[in-house]
Coordinates of C-alpha atoms and ligand atoms in Angstrom, one line a residue:
M1 CA 17.6 9.9 -4.2
K2 CA 16.2 7.8 -6.8
K3 CA 13.6 4.9 -7.4
S4 CA 16.0 2.4 -6.4
V5 CA 16.0 3.5 -2.8
R6 CA 12.3 4.2 -2.4
K7 CA 10.7 0.9 -1.0
A8 CA 7.7 0.3 -3.3
V9 CA 4.5 -0.3 -1.5
I10 CA 1.8 -2.6 -2.8
A11 CA -1.7 -1.8 -1.0
G12 CA -4.7 -3.7 -1.3
N13 CA -8.0 -1.9 -1.6
W14 CA -10.7 -4.1 -0.7
K15 CA -13.5 -1.6 -0.8
M16 CA -17.1 -3.2 0.1
N17 CA -16.1 -6.9 0.1
N18 CA -15.4 -9.7 2.6
T19 CA -16.9 -10.6 5.9
P20 CA -14.9 -10.9 8.9
A21 CA -14.7 -14.9 8.1
Q22 CA -13.6 -14.4 4.6
T23 CA -11.2 -11.8 5.6
T24 CA -9.3 -14.3 7.6
A25 CA -9.4 -17.0 5.0
L26 CA -8.0 -14.5 2.2
I27 CA -5.1 -13.2 4.5
N28 CA -4.4 -17.1 5.6
E29 CA -4.2 -17.8 2.0
M30 CA -2.0 -14.8 0.9
K31 CA 0.6 -14.9 3.9
P32 CA 2.6 -17.5 2.5
L33 CA 2.6 -16.2 -0.9
V34 CA 3.8 -12.7 0.0
A35 CA 6.2 -13.9 2.7
D36 CA 9.4 -13.1 0.8
A37 CA 8.2 -9.8 -0.6
D38 CA 11.0 -7.1 -1.0
C39 CA 8.2 -4.3 -0.9
E40 CA 5.8 -3.0 1.9
V41 CA 2.8 -5.2 1.6
V42 CA -0.6 -3.5 2.9
L43 CA -4.2 -4.5 2.9
C44 CA -6.7 -1.8 3.5
V45 CA -10.1 -3.5 4.7
P46 CA -13.5 -2.3 5.6
F47 CA -13.6 -1.1 9.2
V48 CA -15.7 -4.1 10.2
D49 CA -13.0 -6.5 9.0
V50 CA -10.1 -4.8 10.6
P51 CA -9.9 -7.2 13.8
A52 CA -10.1 -10.2 11.9
A53 CA -7.4 -8.9 9.4
V54 CA -5.1 -7.6 12.2
E55 CA -5.3 -10.9 14.0
A56 CA -5.0 -13.0 10.7
A57 CA -1.7 -10.9 9.6
K58 CA -0.1 -11.1 13.1
G59 CA 3.8 -12.5 12.8
S60 CA 3.8 -11.9 9.1
N61 CA 4.9 -9.2 6.6
I62 CA 1.4 -7.8 5.9
K63 CA 0.3 -4.5 7.5
I64 CA -3.2 -3.8 7.8
G65 CA -4.7 -0.3 6.6
A66 CA -8.4 1.2 6.7
E67 CA -10.2 2.6 3.7
N68 CA -11.0 5.9 5.3
V69 CA -10.8 8.1 8.6
H70 CA -12.4 11.1 9.9
F71 CA -10.6 14.2 10.5
K72 CA -11.9 15.2 14.2
D73 CA -10.9 13.2 17.3
N74 CA -14.6 12.2 18.5
G75 CA -17.9 13.6 18.6
A76 CA -21.3 13.8 16.9
Y77 CA -20.2 12.7 13.9
T78 CA -22.7 9.4 13.1
G79 CA -21.2 6.6 11.1
E80 CA -17.5 7.8 11.1
V81 CA -14.8 6.3 12.6
S82 CA -11.7 8.1 14.3
A83 CA -7.9 8.0 14.0
D84 CA -7.6 6.6 17.7
M85 CA -10.3 3.8 17.0
L86 CA -8.2 2.6 14.0
L87 CA -4.8 2.8 16.1
A88 CA -6.4 0.7 19.2
L89 CA -7.2 -1.9 16.7
G90 CA -3.6 -1.9 15.2
V91 CA -4.1 0.1 11.8
E92 CA -1.2 1.4 10.3
Y93 CA -2.4 2.8 7.0
V94 CA -5.4 4.7 5.8
V95 CA -6.6 5.3 2.3
I96 CA -7.8 8.8 1.7
G97 CA -9.5 10.6 -0.9
H98 CA -10.5 7.5 -3.1
S99 CA -12.3 8.4 -6.3
E100 CA -15.3 6.5 -5.1
R101 CA -15.4 8.5 -1.7
R102 CA -14.9 11.7 -3.8
T103 CA -17.8 10.6 -6.4
Y104 CA -20.5 9.0 -4.5
F105 CA -19.8 10.4 -0.8
G106 CA -18.8 14.2 -1.2
E107 CA -15.4 14.1 -0.7
T108 CA -13.6 17.3 -1.5
D109 CA -10.0 18.5 -1.6
Q110 CA -10.3 20.4 1.7
T111 CA -11.7 17.1 3.5
V112 CA -9.1 15.2 2.0
N113 CA -6.6 17.7 3.2
L114 CA -8.4 17.5 6.7
R115 CA -8.3 13.8 6.9
T116 CA -4.6 13.6 5.5
L117 CA -3.6 16.2 8.2
K118 CA -5.5 14.2 11.2
A119 CA -4.1 10.9 10.1
L120 CA -0.4 12.2 10.2
E121 CA -0.9 13.7 13.6
K122 CA -1.8 10.7 15.0
G123 CA 0.7 8.4 13.4
L124 CA -1.2 6.7 10.6
K125 CA 0.2 6.7 7.2
P126 CA -2.2 8.0 4.5
I127 CA -2.5 6.9 1.3
V128 CA -3.9 9.8 -0.7
C129 CA -5.6 9.3 -4.0
V130 CA -5.6 11.7 -6.6
G131 CA -6.5 11.5 -10.5
E132 CA -8.2 12.7 -13.3
T133 CA -11.4 12.0 -14.9
L134 CA -11.6 11.1 -18.6
E135 CA -13.5 14.5 -19.6
Q136 CA -10.6 16.4 -17.6
R137 CA -7.8 14.2 -19.5
E138 CA -9.4 14.9 -22.9
L139 CA -9.7 18.8 -22.1
G140 CA -5.8 18.5 -21.4
Y141 CA -6.3 19.3 -17.6
T142 CA -4.4 16.0 -16.2
E143 CA -1.2 17.9 -15.2
T144 CA -3.1 20.9 -13.8
L145 CA -5.3 18.8 -12.0
L146 CA -2.7 16.2 -10.4
K147 CA -0.8 19.2 -9.0
F148 CA -3.9 21.1 -7.7
Q149 CA -5.1 17.9 -6.1
T150 CA -1.6 16.9 -4.5
K151 CA -1.2 20.2 -3.4
M152 CA -4.4 20.8 -1.7
A153 CA -3.9 17.4 0.0
L154 CA -0.8 18.4 1.2
T155 CA -1.5 21.8 2.7
N156 CA -0.1 22.4 6.2
V157 CA 1.9 19.1 6.0
T158 CA 5.2 19.4 7.5
A159 CA 8.3 18.7 5.6
D160 CA 8.7 15.9 8.1
Q161 CA 5.1 14.6 7.9
L162 CA 5.6 14.3 4.3
K163 CA 7.9 11.3 5.0
N164 CA 5.1 9.3 6.0
V165 CA 2.9 10.2 3.1
I166 CA 2.2 7.9 -0.1
I167 CA 0.1 9.4 -3.0
A168 CA -1.8 6.9 -5.3
Y169 CA -2.0 8.2 -8.6
E170 CA -5.4 6.7 -9.9
P171 CA -6.8 8.0 -12.9
V172 CA -10.6 7.6 -12.6
W173 CA -11.3 6.4 -15.9
A174 CA -9.1 3.2 -14.9
I175 CA -10.4 2.3 -11.6
G176 CA -12.6 -0.9 -11.8
T177 CA -13.2 -0.5 -15.4
G178 CA -10.3 -2.9 -16.6
V179 CA -9.0 -0.1 -18.7
T180 CA -5.4 0.3 -17.4
A181 CA -3.4 3.5 -18.1
T182 CA -0.3 2.7 -20.0
D183 CA 2.7 2.3 -18.5
D184 CA 3.8 5.6 -19.9
Q185 CA 0.6 7.4 -19.0
A186 CA 1.3 5.8 -15.4
D187 CA 4.8 7.4 -15.2
E188 CA 3.9 10.5 -16.5
G189 CA 0.9 10.9 -14.2
N190 CA 3.0 9.9 -11.0
G191 CA 5.6 12.4 -12.5
F192 CA 3.3 15.2 -12.2
V193 CA 2.5 14.5 -8.7
R194 CA 6.3 14.1 -7.8
A195 CA 6.5 17.6 -9.5
A196 CA 3.9 19.2 -7.7
I197 CA 5.7 17.9 -4.4
A198 CA 8.8 19.2 -5.5
E199 CA 7.3 22.5 -6.0
A200 CA 6.1 22.5 -2.4
Y201 CA 8.8 20.8 -0.7
G202 CA 11.8 20.8 -3.1
A203 CA 13.3 18.3 -5.4
E204 CA 15.0 16.2 -3.0
A205 CA 11.8 15.7 -0.4
A206 CA 10.0 14.7 -3.5
E207 CA 12.4 12.1 -4.7
G208 CA 11.9 10.3 -1.1
V209 CA 8.0 9.7 -1.7
T210 CA 6.5 6.6 -2.5
V211 CA 3.8 7.6 -5.3
Q212 CA 2.0 4.5 -6.4
Y213 CA -0.1 3.8 -9.5
G214 CA -3.7 2.5 -9.1
G215 CA -6.4 1.8 -11.7
S216 CA -6.9 -1.9 -12.8
M217 CA -3.4 -3.1 -12.1
N218 CA -3.3 -6.8 -12.2
A219 CA -1.3 -9.7 -12.4
K220 CA -0.8 -9.4 -16.1
N221 CA 0.1 -5.7 -16.4
A222 CA 1.8 -5.0 -13.0
D223 CA 5.3 -5.9 -14.3
E224 CA 6.0 -3.0 -16.8
L225 CA 3.9 -0.8 -14.6
V226 CA 6.1 -1.1 -11.7
D227 CA 9.1 -0.9 -13.7
K228 CA 8.8 2.7 -14.5
V229 CA 10.9 5.1 -12.8
N230 CA 8.3 7.2 -11.1
V231 CA 5.8 4.0 -10.2
D232 CA 6.7 2.9 -6.7
G233 CA 4.4 0.1 -6.4
G234 CA 0.3 0.2 -6.5
L235 CA -3.0 0.5 -4.9
I236 CA -4.9 -2.4 -6.1
G237 CA -8.9 -3.1 -6.1
G238 CA -10.0 -6.1 -7.8
A239 CA -6.8 -8.2 -8.0
S240 CA -6.2 -7.6 -4.3
L241 CA -9.3 -10.0 -3.8
K242 CA -7.4 -12.9 -5.3
A243 CA -4.5 -14.2 -3.3
P244 CA -2.6 -15.4 -6.4
D245 CA -3.1 -12.4 -8.6
F246 CA -2.3 -10.1 -5.5
A247 CA 0.8 -12.0 -4.8
T248 CA 2.0 -11.8 -8.4
I249 CA 1.6 -8.2 -8.3
V250 CA 3.8 -8.2 -4.9
K251 CA 6.2 -10.2 -6.8
A252 CA 6.8 -7.7 -9.7
A253 CA 7.1 -4.9 -7.2
S254 CA 9.8 -7.0 -5.3
K255 CA 12.1 -7.1 -8.4
Ligands
PEP301 C1 -8.8 1.2 -6.5 O1 -9.7 0.7 -5.9 O2 -8.2 2.0 -5.8 C2 -8.4 0.3 -8.0 C3 -7.4 0.9 -8.2 O3 -9.5 -0.4 -8.1 P1 -9.2 -1.5 -9.5 O4 -7.6 -1.8 -9.3 O5 -10.4 -2.6 -9.1 O6 -9.1 -0.7 -10.5

């Protein structure tokens, strides 16, 4: 299986932006611009925006995702949101292990794995983020780190469940900084992720997994990035908050 048969996924990650009213307006603006997409189009939005997003996206090709999910079914976890709660609202995807959650909210490789397992058990498609810091890159640990994070995130994930997993390679130094990885760096990082999956599940299974690049992807650089053999679309932060920019990236991934 080669890139040509892996469907690219362009997913927006809105982070902590947009009220429900702004959500409705932005999705209404995006809908006609991405209607002809030949890739999967996903918007991952803050929990409180999910109902407005699902409603606005109804009847369109935009799928809605959340930005996190808890690893327990329910219980005394103040401030957390379960997979069942998200599914009841119509959520299909969920971002797990974003570097901002790892940096600011104590997310670990273990909790990333638990959240991934719960999402898959419940039928949500996880977009699992992995990526090295600048220091780790400069020390020469990028491959080791990416393979470790990927394998940790997928611990106890079955080969069948793997088909619903998306991995996003997001170098931490490129997220929200305006510094994008070169297309070759993105391809190499995504290749390390795919190699780790191959080591755990075999080459054929690895060829079928969507591996996105994320980190300051924008309307100007998307074409070159998504052209790379190991880059199956992108996880888009800042540029997913502007309808024309997001649509241009979707167009690049649809070629
Ligand atoms: C992200 O939030 O996953 C991301 C890649 O952000 P940005 O595109 O703004 O760098």
